Amino acid sequence: MLRRGQEEGVFRRDAELNQLYVTATGVGYFYLANRYTLSALLAMDMLSEEARRARLAHITDVVLSYLTHK
């Protein structure tokens, strides 16, 4: 998908697959692995439907920003 997006000019040409993979998996893993601590620290239910949707939207924005901005 990355290469196709680069070929079509949708994604920046210098986006690196390995960096993208580590970032995407890292932000997802950290959230899930620390959900109980984060819930207590932030005084919110990190597993609620609203919290999970907000997190997915933020991760999507971060990844797409990397892929589309130079």
mmCIF file of N, CA and C in Angstrom:
data_model
loop_
_atom_site.group_PDB
_atom_site.id
_atom_site.type_symbol
_atom_site.label_atom_id
_atom_site.label_comp_id
_atom_site.label_asym_id
_atom_site.label_seq_id
_atom_site.Cartn_x
_atom_site.Cartn_y
_atom_site.Cartn_z
ATOM 1 N N MET A 1 0.818 -1.170 0.000
ATOM 2 C CA MET A 1 0.000 0.000 0.000
ATOM 3 C C MET A 1 0.877 1.255 0.000
ATOM 4 N N LEU A 2 1.942 1.233 0.795
ATOM 5 C CA LEU A 2 2.852 2.378 0.832
ATOM 6 C C LEU A 2 3.457 2.625 -0.544
ATOM 7 N N ARG A 3 3.979 1.584 -1.154
ATOM 8 C CA ARG A 3 4.626 1.756 -2.452
ATOM 9 C C ARG A 3 3.635 2.231 -3.516
ATOM 10 N N ARG A 4 2.434 1.680 -3.486
ATOM 11 C CA ARG A 4 1.425 2.112 -4.453
ATOM 12 C C ARG A 4 1.088 3.593 -4.246
ATOM 13 N N GLY A 5 0.924 3.998 -2.988
ATOM 14 C CA GLY A 5 0.657 5.402 -2.695
ATOM 15 C C GLY A 5 1.790 6.308 -3.138
ATOM 16 N N GLN A 6 3.020 5.831 -2.987
ATOM 17 C CA GLN A 6 4.171 6.605 -3.450
ATOM 18 C C GLN A 6 4.175 6.698 -4.973
ATOM 19 N N GLU A 7 3.915 5.597 -5.637
ATOM 20 C CA GLU A 7 3.892 5.586 -7.104
ATOM 21 C C GLU A 7 2.796 6.492 -7.653
ATOM 22 N N GLU A 8 1.659 6.562 -6.962
ATOM 23 C CA GLU A 8 0.537 7.390 -7.405
ATOM 24 C C GLU A 8 0.685 8.845 -6.981
ATOM 25 N N GLY A 9 1.727 9.146 -6.218
ATOM 26 C CA GLY A 9 1.964 10.516 -5.777
ATOM 27 C C GLY A 9 1.095 10.944 -4.603
ATOM 28 N N VAL A 10 0.437 9.985 -3.962
ATOM 29 C CA VAL A 10 -0.408 10.285 -2.805
ATOM 30 C C VAL A 10 0.445 10.398 -1.544
ATOM 31 N N PHE A 11 1.433 9.528 -1.417
ATOM 32 C CA PHE A 11 2.329 9.526 -0.269
ATOM 33 C C PHE A 11 3.694 10.054 -0.679
ATOM 34 N N ARG A 12 4.365 10.660 0.260
ATOM 35 C CA ARG A 12 5.690 11.191 -0.016
ATOM 36 C C ARG A 12 6.646 10.067 -0.409
ATOM 37 N N ARG A 13 7.535 10.377 -1.283
ATOM 38 C CA ARG A 13 8.468 9.373 -1.818
ATOM 39 C C ARG A 13 9.497 8.910 -0.795
ATOM 40 N N ASP A 14 9.827 9.759 0.169
ATOM 41 C CA ASP A 14 10.872 9.398 1.130
ATOM 42 C C ASP A 14 10.323 8.745 2.404
ATOM 43 N N ALA A 15 9.036 8.423 2.436
ATOM 44 C CA ALA A 15 8.480 7.714 3.590
ATOM 45 C C ALA A 15 9.124 6.326 3.666
ATOM 46 N N GLU A 16 9.565 5.959 4.853
ATOM 47 C CA GLU A 16 10.262 4.688 5.026
ATOM 48 C C GLU A 16 9.340 3.654 5.675
ATOM 49 N N LEU A 17 9.226 2.509 5.033
ATOM 50 C CA LEU A 17 8.343 1.447 5.493
ATOM 51 C C LEU A 17 8.667 1.005 6.913
ATOM 52 N N ASN A 18 9.930 0.799 7.223
ATOM 53 C CA ASN A 18 10.295 0.333 8.561
ATOM 54 C C ASN A 18 9.929 1.353 9.637
ATOM 55 N N GLN A 19 10.162 2.613 9.369
ATOM 56 C CA GLN A 19 9.801 3.663 10.328
ATOM 57 C C GLN A 19 8.289 3.727 10.513
ATOM 58 N N LEU A 20 7.565 3.636 9.417
ATOM 59 C CA LEU A 20 6.108 3.656 9.470
ATOM 60 C C LEU A 20 5.584 2.486 10.294
ATOM 61 N N TYR A 21 6.127 1.311 10.069
ATOM 62 C CA TYR A 21 5.700 0.110 10.788
ATOM 63 C C TYR A 21 5.951 0.245 12.293
ATOM 64 N N VAL A 22 7.140 0.671 12.664
ATOM 65 C CA VAL A 22 7.478 0.814 14.086
ATOM 66 C C VAL A 22 6.579 1.857 14.745
ATOM 67 N N THR A 23 6.328 2.951 14.078
ATOM 68 C CA THR A 23 5.458 3.996 14.632
ATOM 69 C C THR A 23 4.033 3.497 14.803
ATOM 70 N N ALA A 24 3.478 2.906 13.762
ATOM 71 C CA ALA A 24 2.088 2.447 13.812
ATOM 72 C C ALA A 24 1.891 1.370 14.870
ATOM 73 N N THR A 25 2.782 0.413 14.937
ATOM 74 C CA THR A 25 2.626 -0.641 15.939
ATOM 75 C C THR A 25 2.924 -0.117 17.338
ATOM 76 N N GLY A 26 3.876 0.774 17.439
ATOM 77 C CA GLY A 26 4.243 1.327 18.750
ATOM 78 C C GLY A 26 3.118 2.115 19.387
ATOM 79 N N VAL A 27 2.475 2.977 18.638
ATOM 80 C CA VAL A 27 1.402 3.786 19.235
ATOM 81 C C VAL A 27 0.201 2.923 19.582
ATOM 82 N N GLY A 28 -0.048 1.896 18.811
ATOM 83 C CA GLY A 28 -1.148 0.990 19.129
ATOM 84 C C GLY A 28 -0.834 0.128 20.341
ATOM 85 N N TYR A 29 0.360 -0.411 20.385
ATOM 86 C CA TYR A 29 0.757 -1.289 21.494
ATOM 87 C C TYR A 29 0.800 -0.536 22.819
ATOM 88 N N PHE A 30 1.399 0.634 22.819
ATOM 89 C CA PHE A 30 1.527 1.404 24.055
ATOM 90 C C PHE A 30 0.160 1.657 24.674
ATOM 91 N N TYR A 31 -0.793 2.042 23.850
ATOM 92 C CA TYR A 31 -2.149 2.328 24.327
ATOM 93 C C TYR A 31 -2.764 1.102 24.991
ATOM 94 N N LEU A 32 -2.702 -0.028 24.311
ATOM 95 C CA LEU A 32 -3.307 -1.242 24.854
ATOM 96 C C LEU A 32 -2.555 -1.787 26.062
ATOM 97 N N ALA A 33 -1.242 -1.772 26.001
ATOM 98 C CA ALA A 33 -0.438 -2.325 27.086
ATOM 99 C C ALA A 33 -0.557 -1.501 28.369
ATOM 100 N N ASN A 34 -0.856 -0.230 28.221
ATOM 101 C CA ASN A 34 -0.910 0.666 29.382
ATOM 102 C C ASN A 34 -2.319 1.187 29.655
ATOM 103 N N ARG A 35 -3.326 0.517 29.133
ATOM 104 C CA ARG A 35 -4.695 1.014 29.241
ATOM 105 C C ARG A 35 -5.174 1.184 30.682
ATOM 106 N N TYR A 36 -4.793 0.288 31.563
ATOM 107 C CA TYR A 36 -5.253 0.398 32.948
ATOM 108 C C TYR A 36 -4.556 1.546 33.670
ATOM 109 N N THR A 37 -3.262 1.659 33.479
ATOM 110 C CA THR A 37 -2.513 2.764 34.080
ATOM 111 C C THR A 37 -2.987 4.099 33.517
ATOM 112 N N LEU A 38 -3.152 4.164 32.200
ATOM 113 C CA LEU A 38 -3.626 5.404 31.584
ATOM 114 C C LEU A 38 -5.034 5.757 32.042
ATOM 115 N N SER A 39 -5.889 4.748 32.195
ATOM 116 C CA SER A 39 -7.251 5.007 32.676
ATOM 117 C C SER A 39 -7.222 5.648 34.060
ATOM 118 N N ALA A 40 -6.373 5.131 34.939
ATOM 119 C CA ALA A 40 -6.265 5.687 36.288
ATOM 120 C C ALA A 40 -5.624 7.073 36.261
ATOM 121 N N LEU A 41 -4.552 7.213 35.517
ATOM 122 C CA LEU A 41 -3.826 8.477 35.454
ATOM 123 C C LEU A 41 -4.666 9.599 34.851
ATOM 124 N N LEU A 42 -5.408 9.284 33.794
ATOM 125 C CA LEU A 42 -6.187 10.291 33.074
ATOM 126 C C LEU A 42 -7.643 10.354 33.524
ATOM 127 N N ALA A 43 -7.993 9.514 34.475
ATOM 128 C CA ALA A 43 -9.358 9.464 35.021
ATOM 129 C C ALA A 43 -10.403 9.293 33.911
ATOM 130 N N MET A 44 -10.154 8.296 33.068
ATOM 131 C CA MET A 44 -11.103 7.991 32.000
ATOM 132 C C MET A 44 -10.987 6.519 31.634
ATOM 133 N N ASP A 45 -12.031 5.978 31.064
ATOM 134 C CA ASP A 45 -12.027 4.583 30.647
ATOM 135 C C ASP A 45 -11.406 4.489 29.256
ATOM 136 N N MET A 46 -10.160 4.050 29.201
ATOM 137 C CA MET A 46 -9.439 3.990 27.929
ATOM 138 C C MET A 46 -10.000 2.927 26.986
ATOM 139 N N LEU A 47 -10.834 2.023 27.494
ATOM 140 C CA LEU A 47 -11.415 0.987 26.645
ATOM 141 C C LEU A 47 -12.850 1.300 26.231
ATOM 142 N N SER A 48 -13.344 2.461 26.605
ATOM 143 C CA SER A 48 -14.697 2.822 26.175
ATOM 144 C C SER A 48 -14.710 2.993 24.658
ATOM 145 N N GLU A 49 -15.872 2.831 24.085
ATOM 146 C CA GLU A 49 -16.022 2.994 22.635
ATOM 147 C C GLU A 49 -15.540 4.375 22.185
ATOM 148 N N GLU A 50 -15.904 5.394 22.930
ATOM 149 C CA GLU A 50 -15.515 6.767 22.590
ATOM 150 C C GLU A 50 -13.994 6.941 22.641
ATOM 151 N N ALA A 51 -13.360 6.417 23.685
ATOM 152 C CA ALA A 51 -11.908 6.555 23.827
ATOM 153 C C ALA A 51 -11.178 5.804 22.717
ATOM 154 N N ARG A 52 -11.648 4.609 22.392
ATOM 155 C CA ARG A 52 -10.993 3.826 21.331
ATOM 156 C C ARG A 52 -11.168 4.490 19.968
ATOM 157 N N ARG A 53 -12.332 5.041 19.705
ATOM 158 C CA ARG A 53 -12.540 5.751 18.432
ATOM 159 C C ARG A 53 -11.644 6.981 18.340
ATOM 160 N N ALA A 54 -11.560 7.720 19.441
ATOM 161 C CA ALA A 54 -10.709 8.917 19.459
ATOM 162 C C ALA A 54 -9.249 8.541 19.242
ATOM 163 N N ARG A 55 -8.822 7.444 19.863
ATOM 164 C CA ARG A 55 -7.426 7.012 19.709
ATOM 165 C C ARG A 55 -7.137 6.590 18.288
ATOM 166 N N LEU A 56 -8.040 5.821 17.692
ATOM 167 C CA LEU A 56 -7.863 5.397 16.301
ATOM 168 C C LEU A 56 -7.810 6.602 15.374
ATOM 169 N N ALA A 57 -8.664 7.585 15.596
ATOM 170 C CA ALA A 57 -8.656 8.794 14.767
ATOM 171 C C ALA A 57 -7.326 9.523 14.899
ATOM 172 N N HIS A 58 -6.798 9.594 16.119
ATOM 173 C CA HIS A 58 -5.524 10.287 16.328
ATOM 174 C C HIS A 58 -4.368 9.527 15.666
ATOM 175 N N ILE A 59 -4.326 8.223 15.836
ATOM 176 C CA ILE A 59 -3.272 7.421 15.211
ATOM 177 C C ILE A 59 -3.336 7.563 13.693
ATOM 178 N N THR A 60 -4.534 7.515 13.144
ATOM 179 C CA THR A 60 -4.714 7.674 11.699
ATOM 180 C C THR A 60 -4.193 9.024 11.242
ATOM 181 N N ASP A 61 -4.515 10.077 11.993
ATOM 182 C CA ASP A 61 -4.042 11.417 11.653
ATOM 183 C C ASP A 61 -2.522 11.503 11.704
ATOM 184 N N VAL A 62 -1.920 10.928 12.721
ATOM 185 C CA VAL A 62 -0.455 10.953 12.859
ATOM 186 C C VAL A 62 0.205 10.230 11.685
ATOM 187 N N VAL A 63 -0.270 9.044 11.362
ATOM 188 C CA VAL A 63 0.337 8.252 10.284
ATOM 189 C C VAL A 63 0.131 8.937 8.932
ATOM 190 N N LEU A 64 -1.089 9.405 8.669
ATOM 191 C CA LEU A 64 -1.339 10.076 7.384
ATOM 192 C C LEU A 64 -0.574 11.392 7.272
ATOM 193 N N SER A 65 -0.404 12.078 8.391
ATOM 194 C CA SER A 65 0.410 13.307 8.352
ATOM 195 C C SER A 65 1.843 12.999 7.953
ATOM 196 N N TYR A 66 2.375 11.929 8.504
ATOM 197 C CA TYR A 66 3.737 11.512 8.127
ATOM 198 C C TYR A 66 3.797 11.172 6.639
ATOM 199 N N LEU A 67 2.809 10.447 6.170
ATOM 200 C CA LEU A 67 2.842 9.978 4.785
ATOM 201 C C LEU A 67 2.600 11.059 3.756
ATOM 202 N N THR A 68 1.903 12.115 4.135
ATOM 203 C CA THR A 68 1.491 13.097 3.139
ATOM 204 C C THR A 68 2.180 14.446 3.256
ATOM 205 N N HIS A 69 2.920 14.692 4.320
ATOM 206 C CA HIS A 69 3.605 15.981 4.473
ATOM 207 C C HIS A 69 5.106 15.820 4.435
ATOM 208 N N LYS A 70 5.735 16.738 3.831
ATOM 209 C CA LYS A 70 7.212 16.729 3.732
ATOM 210 C C LYS A 70 7.776 17.697 4.720
#
